[in-house]
Amino acid sequence: MAPETPLSHHARQHGFWFDLFILAMLWGSLLVISPEALIFSRYSLSALVKLVALVGTLEALGFFAAHLFGAQRGLLLQGLLGGFLSSTMTYLRLAPLQVSVNLRARALLLSTLAMLTEALLIIATLAPARALVLPLSQMLLLGLIVAFFRQASQAQGDRTAATAELEIDIRDPIVWRRVLKLSLLIIAFIGGMRLISQRLPLPFELTTLVISLFESHAVLAALLADPQKEEFVPTIILIVLLGNALSKCVLTYWRSRDWRLTRAVGGALFASFLGATVSYLLLVRR
């Protein structure tokens, strides 16, 4: 289903270019903001600006994808490209949309596939080659599940297009009120995870799991780059993959309040994680 208002119409509106200008200014400001600059003597200014810019970019991706490829294909593309920016933000953004469960599940799982691709690159750079089998096995199974969902959708004649909510979403490139709301939500979530990891005397494995609930890429890169953790590489990777699966299930239900969507996404994530677990057991025994 193509948007009612063509992209050429938006290009003639001042608001269209204003939104893109503000987004470009946010990214450009990162070149001049010092990494040491803090807000309230605690929060990194560059990190906060980058967070808002990422959420705004995700909004813009959805706008252009829907206009260029139609609402359904655009949503899937937004899920995939959004996963490379931030799979967590993508889940928070797409889970509550009023579209079919099958379509949302595919978009969210494509986001996870993109995230796993980035994890694969990190592991390929910092870990032994044999560790690649962990994310690869999960990606393979997750890809098969996404293909199954697509076949099921076609078999059922599921051509459910985006509803009015999605149509409203693509009338403007970026809805800044929603960007700020989602950014504040993410900041609160990150702060809560960091507080738990810093204040509670947890073992290394549990601390890694808690942090990876949100910052999976960061904790993966930081721990794999530590020579002292070399012998724990397979365990670290598996814990991060588990944390990612757990957080995505929680975020899916929290934002959508839809048990059918949560079961579809959660079932796919943990079924694919099982493949990584089997690979882990074979890797460790070796």
PDB file of N, CA and C in Angstrom, residues 34 39 72 80 85 95 111 138 148 159 163 179 258 268:
ATOM      1  N   SER A  34      32.799  18.110  22.610  1.00  0.00           N
ATOM      2  CA  SER A  34      33.881  17.356  23.245  1.00  0.00           C
ATOM      3  C   SER A  34      33.331  16.101  23.923  1.00  0.00           C
ATOM      4  N   ILE A  39      26.610  16.763  31.178  1.00  0.00           N
ATOM      5  CA  ILE A  39      25.404  17.450  31.615  1.00  0.00           C
ATOM      6  C   ILE A  39      25.122  17.016  33.047  1.00  0.00           C
ATOM      7  N   GLN A  72       4.111  -1.823   3.729  1.00  0.00           N
ATOM      8  CA  GLN A  72       4.554  -3.115   4.251  1.00  0.00           C
ATOM      9  C   GLN A  72       6.049  -3.339   4.026  1.00  0.00           C
ATOM     10  N   LEU A  80      15.034  -3.718   9.187  1.00  0.00           N
ATOM     11  CA  LEU A  80      16.384  -4.185   8.845  1.00  0.00           C
ATOM     12  C   LEU A  80      17.427  -3.083   9.011  1.00  0.00           C
ATOM     13  N   LEU A  85      21.400   0.497  13.113  1.00  0.00           N
ATOM     14  CA  LEU A  85      21.567   1.679  13.951  1.00  0.00           C
ATOM     15  C   LEU A  85      21.434   1.304  15.422  1.00  0.00           C
ATOM     16  N   ALA A  95       7.325  -2.061  17.702  1.00  0.00           N
ATOM     17  CA  ALA A  95       6.461  -3.023  18.396  1.00  0.00           C
ATOM     18  C   ALA A  95       5.028  -2.525  18.597  1.00  0.00           C
ATOM     19  N   SER A 111      15.387  -6.819  12.307  1.00  0.00           N
ATOM     20  CA  SER A 111      16.212  -5.917  13.101  1.00  0.00           C
ATOM     21  C   SER A 111      17.254  -6.704  13.902  1.00  0.00           C
ATOM     22  N   GLN A 138      22.893 -18.835  15.118  1.00  0.00           N
ATOM     23  CA  GLN A 138      21.654 -18.147  15.488  1.00  0.00           C
ATOM     24  C   GLN A 138      21.091 -17.388  14.286  1.00  0.00           C
ATOM     25  N   PHE A 148       9.937 -18.590   7.119  1.00  0.00           N
ATOM     26  CA  PHE A 148       8.715 -19.339   7.424  1.00  0.00           C
ATOM     27  C   PHE A 148       7.550 -18.389   7.682  1.00  0.00           C
ATOM     28  N   ARG A 159      -2.405  -9.639   3.459  1.00  0.00           N
ATOM     29  CA  ARG A 159      -1.961  -8.432   2.782  1.00  0.00           C
ATOM     30  C   ARG A 159      -2.333  -7.203   3.621  1.00  0.00           C
ATOM     31  N   THR A 163      -2.133   0.495   9.115  1.00  0.00           N
ATOM     32  CA  THR A 163      -3.381   1.170   9.450  1.00  0.00           C
ATOM     33  C   THR A 163      -3.154   2.662   9.558  1.00  0.00           C
ATOM     34  N   VAL A 179      10.284  11.528  19.018  1.00  0.00           N
ATOM     35  CA  VAL A 179      11.726  11.290  19.130  1.00  0.00           C
ATOM     36  C   VAL A 179      12.214  11.597  20.538  1.00  0.00           C
ATOM     37  N   ASP A 258       1.008  -7.066  23.530  1.00  0.00           N
ATOM     38  CA  ASP A 258       0.409  -8.051  22.637  1.00  0.00           C
ATOM     39  C   ASP A 258       1.112  -9.394  22.858  1.00  0.00           C
ATOM     40  N   ALA A 268      10.824 -17.214  18.275  1.00  0.00           N
ATOM     41  CA  ALA A 268      11.846 -17.208  17.225  1.00  0.00           C
ATOM     42  C   ALA A 268      13.220 -16.924  17.809  1.00  0.00           C
TER      43      ALA A 268
END
